[in-house]
Amino acid sequence: MLLRDRLRVPVGEPVDLSSYGTSDIPAGPTDKAAGAEAMTGLAPRLAELQERLYASSTAGDRRRVLLILQGMDTSGKGGTVKHVIGYLNPSGCRVRAFKAPTAEERSHHFLWRIKRSLPGPGEIGIFDRSHYEDVLVARVHELVPRRDLGPRYGQINRFEESLAEDGVTVVKVFLHLSYEEQRARLLARLDNPEKHWKFSSGDIEDRALWPAYQRAYETALERCSTDGAPWYVVPADRKWYRNWAISTLLLEHLEALDPRYPEGDFDVDECRRRLLAT
């Protein structure tokens, strides 16, 4: 069974995050050493498929991939970008981290800044947070009236459906972290002066809202896991497993696309003869 089938959130069914283990190993390597070895084995195939995807775009193939990473603070969104995307050619990647919207962004529809950051044909886009912040943070902190919040789920589904129709493979990953592991990671940041820039007192305040965030994620996963853009729940307490699982999910989607190198529009033998004559 493919990992994507094991981690996929069922479409149209209620979601209870407490039933998903944050340190589970649903499939694959069973310890850190094996995980590192498996990651090394994935790297060449990932790089090859990325190159093939980019190459195919030069011949008019509009397909591309969008990896969306969501999760509580310290769940590993940035770490995923560092350890997983590090295997890819950066010239074919488009990475965007979404923070609190600017004044200009707030003056537009909430999907405006997302649409401006989408990957182009042949690219792999990576979103560290995404349009889902507008049904997560906005819901928990009551930044918009509830009557305006409800329609956003349908707008997100229609938006992601339009992406699929335009050749975008959307891979949405929820990094499922435990309350206890988040505390340990925040303490580690406090203990290391070089990590203080990653810490905010707001992280502590948000921990008081943990149950509300879990309910908000459950609603988002339940209402926005579709056949065309499903959600995947990745256990995130073990960093090495998180990295392997997301790398594998990305690889499986690229293999399903099976991009091909385009054929040259020139006579190979003639060009070789001319080149040798120079």
PDB file of C-alpha atoms in Angstrom:
ATOM      1  CA  MET A   1       0.000   0.000   0.000  1.00  0.00           C
ATOM      2  CA  LEU A   2       1.231   3.467  -0.872  1.00  0.00           C
ATOM      3  CA  LEU A   3       1.976   5.803   2.013  1.00  0.00           C
ATOM      4  CA  ARG A   4      -0.461   8.328   0.563  1.00  0.00           C
ATOM      5  CA  ASP A   5      -3.253   5.779   1.047  1.00  0.00           C
ATOM      6  CA  ARG A   6      -2.262   5.177   4.671  1.00  0.00           C
ATOM      7  CA  LEU A   7      -2.025   8.850   5.644  1.00  0.00           C
ATOM      8  CA  ARG A   8      -4.911  10.230   3.610  1.00  0.00           C
ATOM      9  CA  VAL A   9      -7.853  11.762   5.475  1.00  0.00           C
ATOM     10  CA  PRO A  10     -11.053   9.978   4.341  1.00  0.00           C
ATOM     11  CA  VAL A  11     -13.300  12.215   2.267  1.00  0.00           C
ATOM     12  CA  GLY A  12     -16.630  13.115   3.803  1.00  0.00           C
ATOM     13  CA  GLU A  13     -15.992  11.539   7.200  1.00  0.00           C
ATOM     14  CA  PRO A  14     -15.710  13.203  10.626  1.00  0.00           C
ATOM     15  CA  VAL A  15     -12.127  13.876  11.772  1.00  0.00           C
ATOM     16  CA  ASP A  16     -10.994  13.217  15.339  1.00  0.00           C
ATOM     17  CA  LEU A  17      -7.330  14.147  15.678  1.00  0.00           C
ATOM     18  CA  SER A  18      -7.072  12.345  19.010  1.00  0.00           C
ATOM     19  CA  SER A  19      -7.410   9.098  17.060  1.00  0.00           C
ATOM     20  CA  TYR A  20      -4.220   9.869  15.110  1.00  0.00           C
ATOM     21  CA  GLY A  21      -0.977   9.135  16.965  1.00  0.00           C
ATOM     22  CA  THR A  22       1.595  11.914  16.873  1.00  0.00           C
ATOM     23  CA  SER A  23       4.527   9.506  17.271  1.00  0.00           C
ATOM     24  CA  ASP A  24       3.123   6.612  15.233  1.00  0.00           C
ATOM     25  CA  ILE A  25       5.083   4.913  12.462  1.00  0.00           C
ATOM     26  CA  PRO A  26       2.326   3.826  10.047  1.00  0.00           C
ATOM     27  CA  ALA A  27       4.804   2.471   7.495  1.00  0.00           C
ATOM     28  CA  GLY A  28       8.422   2.706   6.418  1.00  0.00           C
ATOM     29  CA  PRO A  29      11.635   2.844   8.487  1.00  0.00           C
ATOM     30  CA  THR A  30      11.266   2.064  12.180  1.00  0.00           C
ATOM     31  CA  ASP A  31      14.145   4.049  13.690  1.00  0.00           C
ATOM     32  CA  LYS A  32      16.207   7.161  13.083  1.00  0.00           C
ATOM     33  CA  ALA A  33      19.174   5.378  11.498  1.00  0.00           C
ATOM     34  CA  ALA A  34      16.950   3.523   9.073  1.00  0.00           C
ATOM     35  CA  GLY A  35      15.116   6.757   8.349  1.00  0.00           C
ATOM     36  CA  ALA A  36      18.339   8.537   7.429  1.00  0.00           C
ATOM     37  CA  GLU A  37      19.324   5.679   5.145  1.00  0.00           C
ATOM     38  CA  ALA A  38      15.895   5.694   3.508  1.00  0.00           C
ATOM     39  CA  MET A  39      16.107   9.444   2.922  1.00  0.00           C
ATOM     40  CA  THR A  40      19.446   8.997   1.184  1.00  0.00           C
ATOM     41  CA  GLY A  41      17.844   6.418  -1.054  1.00  0.00           C
ATOM     42  CA  LEU A  42      14.946   8.732  -1.953  1.00  0.00           C
ATOM     43  CA  ALA A  43      17.107  11.687  -2.931  1.00  0.00           C
ATOM     44  CA  PRO A  44      18.240  10.622  -6.440  1.00  0.00           C
ATOM     45  CA  ARG A  45      14.720   9.652  -7.502  1.00  0.00           C
ATOM     46  CA  LEU A  46      13.256  12.903  -6.204  1.00  0.00           C
ATOM     47  CA  ALA A  47      15.896  14.925  -8.028  1.00  0.00           C
ATOM     48  CA  GLU A  48      15.339  13.003 -11.264  1.00  0.00           C
ATOM     49  CA  LEU A  49      11.571  13.441 -11.233  1.00  0.00           C
ATOM     50  CA  GLN A  50      11.896  17.125 -10.419  1.00  0.00           C
ATOM     51  CA  GLU A  51      14.212  17.596 -13.391  1.00  0.00           C
ATOM     52  CA  ARG A  52      11.825  15.685 -15.646  1.00  0.00           C
ATOM     53  CA  LEU A  53       8.902  17.807 -14.470  1.00  0.00           C
ATOM     54  CA  TYR A  54      10.814  21.004 -15.175  1.00  0.00           C
ATOM     55  CA  ALA A  55      12.065  19.715 -18.527  1.00  0.00           C
ATOM     56  CA  SER A  56       8.553  18.750 -19.630  1.00  0.00           C
ATOM     57  CA  SER A  57       7.372  22.312 -19.008  1.00  0.00           C
ATOM     58  CA  THR A  58       9.729  23.558 -21.736  1.00  0.00           C
ATOM     59  CA  ALA A  59       7.581  21.611 -24.200  1.00  0.00           C
ATOM     60  CA  GLY A  60       4.303  23.070 -22.957  1.00  0.00           C
ATOM     61  CA  ASP A  61       3.448  20.725 -20.087  1.00  0.00           C
ATOM     62  CA  ARG A  62       1.609  22.908 -17.534  1.00  0.00           C
ATOM     63  CA  ARG A  63       1.740  20.422 -14.667  1.00  0.00           C
ATOM     64  CA  ARG A  64       3.307  21.391 -11.352  1.00  0.00           C
ATOM     65  CA  VAL A  65       3.170  20.407  -7.687  1.00  0.00           C
ATOM     66  CA  LEU A  66       2.118  22.429  -4.643  1.00  0.00           C
ATOM     67  CA  LEU A  67       3.118  21.078  -1.234  1.00  0.00           C
ATOM     68  CA  ILE A  68       1.144  22.749   1.572  1.00  0.00           C
ATOM     69  CA  LEU A  69       2.481  22.415   5.120  1.00  0.00           C
ATOM     70  CA  GLN A  70       0.230  23.206   8.071  1.00  0.00           C
ATOM     71  CA  GLY A  71       0.661  22.502  11.756  1.00  0.00           C
ATOM     72  CA  MET A  72       1.017  24.018  15.187  1.00  0.00           C
ATOM     73  CA  ASP A  73       4.108  26.062  16.033  1.00  0.00           C
ATOM     74  CA  THR A  74       7.269  23.868  16.201  1.00  0.00           C
ATOM     75  CA  SER A  75       5.567  21.050  14.254  1.00  0.00           C
ATOM     76  CA  GLY A  76       8.339  21.245  11.664  1.00  0.00           C
ATOM     77  CA  LYS A  77       7.129  23.244   8.689  1.00  0.00           C
ATOM     78  CA  GLY A  78      10.445  25.067   8.370  1.00  0.00           C
ATOM     79  CA  GLY A  79      12.385  21.899   9.132  1.00  0.00           C
ATOM     80  CA  THR A  80      10.588  20.113   6.337  1.00  0.00           C
ATOM     81  CA  VAL A  81      11.561  22.825   3.888  1.00  0.00           C
ATOM     82  CA  LYS A  82      15.191  22.525   5.018  1.00  0.00           C
ATOM     83  CA  HIS A  83      15.522  18.743   5.093  1.00  0.00           C
ATOM     84  CA  VAL A  84      13.147  17.630   2.342  1.00  0.00           C
ATOM     85  CA  ILE A  85      13.374  20.388  -0.227  1.00  0.00           C
ATOM     86  CA  GLY A  86      17.141  20.369   0.248  1.00  0.00           C
ATOM     87  CA  TYR A  87      17.251  17.351  -2.026  1.00  0.00           C
ATOM     88  CA  LEU A  88      15.751  19.332  -4.902  1.00  0.00           C
ATOM     89  CA  ASN A  89      17.183  21.872  -7.310  1.00  0.00           C
ATOM     90  CA  PRO A  90      16.242  25.268  -5.835  1.00  0.00           C
ATOM     91  CA  SER A  91      15.885  26.799  -9.307  1.00  0.00           C
ATOM     92  CA  GLY A  92      12.830  24.597  -9.836  1.00  0.00           C
ATOM     93  CA  CYS A  93      11.243  25.341  -6.439  1.00  0.00           C
ATOM     94  CA  ARG A  94       9.159  28.231  -5.221  1.00  0.00           C
ATOM     95  CA  VAL A  95       9.034  28.469  -1.417  1.00  0.00           C
ATOM     96  CA  ARG A  96       6.714  30.872   0.363  1.00  0.00           C
ATOM     97  CA  ALA A  97       6.163  31.296   4.096  1.00  0.00           C
ATOM     98  CA  PHE A  98       2.902  33.035   4.935  1.00  0.00           C
ATOM     99  CA  LYS A  99       2.909  35.279   7.977  1.00  0.00           C
ATOM    100  CA  ALA A 100       0.135  37.519   9.277  1.00  0.00           C
ATOM    101  CA  PRO A 101      -1.331  39.374   6.271  1.00  0.00           C
ATOM    102  CA  THR A 102      -0.054  42.863   5.528  1.00  0.00           C
ATOM    103  CA  ALA A 103      -2.327  45.874   5.238  1.00  0.00           C
ATOM    104  CA  GLU A 104      -2.312  45.483   1.454  1.00  0.00           C
ATOM    105  CA  GLU A 105      -3.145  41.780   1.687  1.00  0.00           C
ATOM    106  CA  ARG A 106      -5.985  42.458   4.118  1.00  0.00           C
ATOM    107  CA  SER A 107      -7.491  44.849   1.582  1.00  0.00           C
ATOM    108  CA  HIS A 108      -7.950  41.961  -0.861  1.00  0.00           C
ATOM    109  CA  HIS A 109      -9.794  38.645  -0.794  1.00  0.00           C
ATOM    110  CA  PHE A 110      -7.987  36.163   1.460  1.00  0.00           C
ATOM    111  CA  LEU A 111      -6.962  34.042  -1.542  1.00  0.00           C
ATOM    112  CA  TRP A 112      -5.326  36.984  -3.338  1.00  0.00           C
ATOM    113  CA  ARG A 113      -1.873  36.564  -1.802  1.00  0.00           C
ATOM    114  CA  ILE A 114      -2.050  32.798  -2.332  1.00  0.00           C
ATOM    115  CA  LYS A 115      -2.757  33.081  -6.045  1.00  0.00           C
ATOM    116  CA  ARG A 116       0.215  35.427  -6.457  1.00  0.00           C
ATOM    117  CA  SER A 117       2.558  32.791  -4.975  1.00  0.00           C
ATOM    118  CA  LEU A 118       1.546  29.708  -6.940  1.00  0.00           C
ATOM    119  CA  PRO A 119       4.238  27.667  -8.714  1.00  0.00           C
ATOM    120  CA  GLY A 120       4.592  28.013 -12.449  1.00  0.00           C
ATOM    121  CA  PRO A 121       4.557  25.094 -14.916  1.00  0.00           C
ATOM    122  CA  GLY A 122       7.293  22.590 -14.106  1.00  0.00           C
ATOM    123  CA  GLU A 123       7.895  23.983 -10.618  1.00  0.00           C
ATOM    124  CA  ILE A 124       7.416  22.534  -7.161  1.00  0.00           C
ATOM    125  CA  GLY A 125       5.842  25.062  -4.833  1.00  0.00           C
ATOM    126  CA  ILE A 126       6.105  24.781  -1.063  1.00  0.00           C
ATOM    127  CA  PHE A 127       3.834  26.753   1.245  1.00  0.00           C
ATOM    128  CA  ASP A 128       4.881  27.121   4.891  1.00  0.00           C
ATOM    129  CA  ARG A 129       1.350  27.870   6.121  1.00  0.00           C
ATOM    130  CA  SER A 130      -1.215  28.818   3.517  1.00  0.00           C
ATOM    131  CA  HIS A 131      -4.768  29.963   2.846  1.00  0.00           C
ATOM    132  CA  TYR A 132      -5.833  27.626   5.650  1.00  0.00           C
ATOM    133  CA  GLU A 133      -4.622  30.205   8.152  1.00  0.00           C
ATOM    134  CA  ASP A 134      -7.787  32.076   7.211  1.00  0.00           C
ATOM    135  CA  VAL A 135      -9.963  29.301   8.656  1.00  0.00           C
ATOM    136  CA  LEU A 136      -7.578  28.407  11.501  1.00  0.00           C
ATOM    137  CA  VAL A 137      -6.082  31.500  13.138  1.00  0.00           C
ATOM    138  CA  ALA A 138      -9.041  33.551  11.922  1.00  0.00           C
ATOM    139  CA  ARG A 139     -11.411  31.076  13.571  1.00  0.00           C
ATOM    140  CA  VAL A 140      -9.571  30.592  16.865  1.00  0.00           C
ATOM    141  CA  HIS A 141      -8.853  34.287  17.403  1.00  0.00           C
ATOM    142  CA  GLU A 142     -12.225  35.365  15.971  1.00  0.00           C
ATOM    143  CA  LEU A 143     -10.601  37.701  13.463  1.00  0.00           C
ATOM    144  CA  VAL A 144     -13.631  37.555  11.165  1.00  0.00           C
ATOM    145  CA  PRO A 145     -17.345  37.196  11.909  1.00  0.00           C
ATOM    146  CA  ARG A 146     -18.463  33.552  11.999  1.00  0.00           C
ATOM    147  CA  ARG A 147     -20.973  34.272   9.224  1.00  0.00           C
ATOM    148  CA  ASP A 148     -18.025  35.213   6.953  1.00  0.00           C
ATOM    149  CA  LEU A 149     -15.882  32.301   8.080  1.00  0.00           C
ATOM    150  CA  GLY A 150     -18.255  29.513   7.050  1.00  0.00           C
ATOM    151  CA  PRO A 151     -18.276  30.270   3.305  1.00  0.00           C
ATOM    152  CA  ARG A 152     -14.467  30.218   3.192  1.00  0.00           C
ATOM    153  CA  TYR A 153     -14.326  26.425   3.278  1.00  0.00           C
ATOM    154  CA  GLY A 154     -16.350  26.226   0.075  1.00  0.00           C
ATOM    155  CA  GLN A 155     -14.234  28.954  -1.492  1.00  0.00           C
ATOM    156  CA  ILE A 156     -11.092  27.001  -0.630  1.00  0.00           C
ATOM    157  CA  ASN A 157     -12.513  23.824  -2.155  1.00  0.00           C
ATOM    158  CA  ARG A 158     -13.475  25.596  -5.365  1.00  0.00           C
ATOM    159  CA  PHE A 159     -10.062  27.269  -5.520  1.00  0.00           C
ATOM    160  CA  GLU A 160      -8.227  23.968  -5.100  1.00  0.00           C
ATOM    161  CA  GLU A 161     -10.505  22.339  -7.668  1.00  0.00           C
ATOM    162  CA  SER A 162      -9.545  25.059 -10.145  1.00  0.00           C
ATOM    163  CA  LEU A 163      -5.879  24.394  -9.401  1.00  0.00           C
ATOM    164  CA  ALA A 164      -6.301  20.704 -10.191  1.00  0.00           C
ATOM    165  CA  GLU A 165      -8.055  21.582 -13.445  1.00  0.00           C
ATOM    166  CA  ASP A 166      -5.083  23.783 -14.346  1.00  0.00           C
ATOM    167  CA  GLY A 167      -2.539  21.006 -13.807  1.00  0.00           C
ATOM    168  CA  VAL A 168      -1.560  21.614 -10.180  1.00  0.00           C
ATOM    169  CA  THR A 169      -1.122  18.544  -7.983  1.00  0.00           C
ATOM    170  CA  VAL A 170      -1.967  19.764  -4.484  1.00  0.00           C
ATOM    171  CA  VAL A 171      -0.371  17.837  -1.598  1.00  0.00           C
ATOM    172  CA  LYS A 172      -1.740  19.086   1.731  1.00  0.00           C
ATOM    173  CA  VAL A 173       0.084  17.884   4.838  1.00  0.00           C
ATOM    174  CA  PHE A 174      -0.978  18.407   8.435  1.00  0.00           C
ATOM    175  CA  LEU A 175       2.005  17.939  10.732  1.00  0.00           C
ATOM    176  CA  HIS A 176       0.406  16.308  13.766  1.00  0.00           C
ATOM    177  CA  LEU A 177       2.328  17.311  16.886  1.00  0.00           C
ATOM    178  CA  SER A 178       1.556  16.487  20.510  1.00  0.00           C
ATOM    179  CA  TYR A 179       1.033  19.096  23.216  1.00  0.00           C
ATOM    180  CA  GLU A 180       3.909  17.611  25.225  1.00  0.00           C
ATOM    181  CA  GLU A 181       6.350  17.577  22.306  1.00  0.00           C
ATOM    182  CA  GLN A 182       5.590  21.199  21.520  1.00  0.00           C
ATOM    183  CA  ARG A 183       6.483  22.139  25.103  1.00  0.00           C
ATOM    184  CA  ALA A 184       9.797  20.290  24.798  1.00  0.00           C
ATOM    185  CA  ARG A 185      10.644  22.031  21.524  1.00  0.00           C
ATOM    186  CA  LEU A 186       9.761  25.468  22.866  1.00  0.00           C
ATOM    187  CA  LEU A 187      11.913  24.839  25.951  1.00  0.00           C
ATOM    188  CA  ALA A 188      14.779  23.798  23.676  1.00  0.00           C
ATOM    189  CA  ARG A 189      14.490  27.144  21.893  1.00  0.00           C
ATOM    190  CA  LEU A 190      14.612  28.984  25.185  1.00  0.00           C
ATOM    191  CA  ASP A 191      17.705  27.018  26.233  1.00  0.00           C
ATOM    192  CA  ASN A 192      19.588  27.926  23.053  1.00  0.00           C
ATOM    193  CA  PRO A 193      20.312  31.643  22.485  1.00  0.00           C
ATOM    194  CA  GLU A 194      20.821  30.933  18.794  1.00  0.00           C
ATOM    195  CA  LYS A 195      17.170  29.835  18.614  1.00  0.00           C
ATOM    196  CA  HIS A 196      15.683  32.795  20.471  1.00  0.00           C
ATOM    197  CA  TRP A 197      14.806  34.454  17.170  1.00  0.00           C
ATOM    198  CA  LYS A 198      12.397  31.574  16.551  1.00  0.00           C
ATOM    199  CA  PHE A 199      10.643  32.024  19.897  1.00  0.00           C
ATOM    200  CA  SER A 200       7.740  34.312  20.717  1.00  0.00           C
ATOM    201  CA  SER A 201       5.831  34.768  23.940  1.00  0.00           C
ATOM    202  CA  GLY A 202       2.756  34.419  21.770  1.00  0.00           C
ATOM    203  CA  ASP A 203       3.681  30.740  21.394  1.00  0.00           C
ATOM    204  CA  ILE A 204       2.912  30.277  25.091  1.00  0.00           C
ATOM    205  CA  GLU A 205      -0.364  32.162  24.807  1.00  0.00           C
ATOM    206  CA  ASP A 206      -1.415  30.002  21.858  1.00  0.00           C
ATOM    207  CA  ARG A 207      -0.826  26.863  23.921  1.00  0.00           C
ATOM    208  CA  ALA A 208      -3.787  27.920  26.064  1.00  0.00           C
ATOM    209  CA  LEU A 209      -5.834  27.756  22.862  1.00  0.00           C
ATOM    210  CA  TRP A 210      -4.634  24.266  21.923  1.00  0.00           C
ATOM    211  CA  PRO A 211      -8.097  22.616  22.144  1.00  0.00           C
ATOM    212  CA  ALA A 212      -9.596  25.360  19.968  1.00  0.00           C
ATOM    213  CA  TYR A 213      -6.837  24.926  17.375  1.00  0.00           C
ATOM    214  CA  GLN A 214      -7.371  21.155  17.324  1.00  0.00           C
ATOM    215  CA  ARG A 215     -11.091  21.674  16.666  1.00  0.00           C
ATOM    216  CA  ALA A 216     -10.287  24.224  13.958  1.00  0.00           C
ATOM    217  CA  TYR A 217      -7.934  21.772  12.254  1.00  0.00           C
ATOM    218  CA  GLU A 218     -10.485  18.976  12.511  1.00  0.00           C
ATOM    219  CA  THR A 219     -13.063  21.175  10.802  1.00  0.00           C
ATOM    220  CA  ALA A 220     -10.655  22.203   8.056  1.00  0.00           C
ATOM    221  CA  LEU A 221      -9.516  18.629   7.412  1.00  0.00           C
ATOM    222  CA  GLU A 222     -13.084  17.346   7.437  1.00  0.00           C
ATOM    223  CA  ARG A 223     -14.543  20.013   5.173  1.00  0.00           C
ATOM    224  CA  CYS A 224     -11.584  20.446   2.793  1.00  0.00           C
ATOM    225  CA  SER A 225     -10.274  16.927   2.206  1.00  0.00           C
ATOM    226  CA  THR A 226     -11.514  16.220  -1.302  1.00  0.00           C
ATOM    227  CA  ASP A 227     -10.778  13.671  -4.001  1.00  0.00           C
ATOM    228  CA  GLY A 228      -8.867  16.283  -5.982  1.00  0.00           C
ATOM    229  CA  ALA A 229      -6.990  17.787  -3.028  1.00  0.00           C
ATOM    230  CA  PRO A 230      -6.932  15.411  -0.054  1.00  0.00           C
ATOM    231  CA  TRP A 231      -5.328  16.056   3.313  1.00  0.00           C
ATOM    232  CA  TYR A 232      -2.588  13.839   4.737  1.00  0.00           C
ATOM    233  CA  VAL A 233      -1.922  13.560   8.474  1.00  0.00           C
ATOM    234  CA  VAL A 234       1.786  13.036   9.164  1.00  0.00           C
ATOM    235  CA  PRO A 235       2.923  12.135  12.714  1.00  0.00           C
ATOM    236  CA  ALA A 236       5.361  14.916  13.620  1.00  0.00           C
ATOM    237  CA  ASP A 237       6.762  14.061  17.060  1.00  0.00           C
ATOM    238  CA  ARG A 238       9.642  12.169  15.415  1.00  0.00           C
ATOM    239  CA  LYS A 239      11.421  14.635  13.146  1.00  0.00           C
ATOM    240  CA  TRP A 240      13.195  11.937  11.161  1.00  0.00           C
ATOM    241  CA  TYR A 241       9.915  10.172  10.418  1.00  0.00           C
ATOM    242  CA  ARG A 242       8.227  13.433   9.475  1.00  0.00           C
ATOM    243  CA  ASN A 243      10.970  14.118   6.922  1.00  0.00           C
ATOM    244  CA  TRP A 244      10.825  10.615   5.456  1.00  0.00           C
ATOM    245  CA  ALA A 245       7.021  10.608   5.250  1.00  0.00           C
ATOM    246  CA  ILE A 246       6.761  13.961   3.478  1.00  0.00           C
ATOM    247  CA  SER A 247       9.598  13.057   1.102  1.00  0.00           C
ATOM    248  CA  THR A 248       7.790   9.823   0.290  1.00  0.00           C
ATOM    249  CA  LEU A 249       4.456  11.572  -0.230  1.00  0.00           C
ATOM    250  CA  LEU A 250       6.125  14.008  -2.617  1.00  0.00           C
ATOM    251  CA  LEU A 251       7.862  11.166  -4.436  1.00  0.00           C
ATOM    252  CA  GLU A 252       4.644   9.167  -4.833  1.00  0.00           C
ATOM    253  CA  HIS A 253       2.840  12.139  -6.344  1.00  0.00           C
ATOM    254  CA  LEU A 254       5.695  12.854  -8.744  1.00  0.00           C
ATOM    255  CA  GLU A 255       5.796   9.214  -9.787  1.00  0.00           C
ATOM    256  CA  ALA A 256       2.051   9.332 -10.457  1.00  0.00           C
ATOM    257  CA  LEU A 257       2.616  12.339 -12.726  1.00  0.00           C
ATOM    258  CA  ASP A 258       5.425  10.457 -14.488  1.00  0.00           C
ATOM    259  CA  PRO A 259       6.794  13.521 -16.349  1.00  0.00           C
ATOM    260  CA  ARG A 260       8.905  12.769 -19.399  1.00  0.00           C
ATOM    261  CA  TYR A 261      11.856  14.489 -20.997  1.00  0.00           C
ATOM    262  CA  PRO A 262      10.653  16.163 -24.220  1.00  0.00           C
ATOM    263  CA  GLU A 263      12.056  14.976 -27.514  1.00  0.00           C
ATOM    264  CA  GLY A 264      14.438  17.294 -29.313  1.00  0.00           C
ATOM    265  CA  ASP A 265      13.158  19.113 -32.407  1.00  0.00           C
ATOM    266  CA  PHE A 266      16.463  18.720 -34.246  1.00  0.00           C
ATOM    267  CA  ASP A 267      18.432  16.076 -36.134  1.00  0.00           C
ATOM    268  CA  VAL A 268      20.858  14.629 -33.589  1.00  0.00           C
ATOM    269  CA  ASP A 269      23.244  13.130 -36.138  1.00  0.00           C
ATOM    270  CA  GLU A 270      23.356  16.311 -38.201  1.00  0.00           C
ATOM    271  CA  CYS A 271      24.019  18.461 -35.137  1.00  0.00           C
ATOM    272  CA  ARG A 272      26.780  16.099 -34.002  1.00  0.00           C
ATOM    273  CA  ARG A 273      28.410  16.276 -37.443  1.00  0.00           C
ATOM    274  CA  ARG A 274      28.297  20.047 -37.472  1.00  0.00           C
ATOM    275  CA  LEU A 275      29.626  20.278 -33.927  1.00  0.00           C
ATOM    276  CA  LEU A 276      32.564  17.982 -34.649  1.00  0.00           C
ATOM    277  CA  ALA A 277      33.408  20.094 -37.651  1.00  0.00           C
ATOM    278  CA  THR A 278      33.890  23.216 -35.549  1.00  0.00           C
TER     279      THR A 278
END
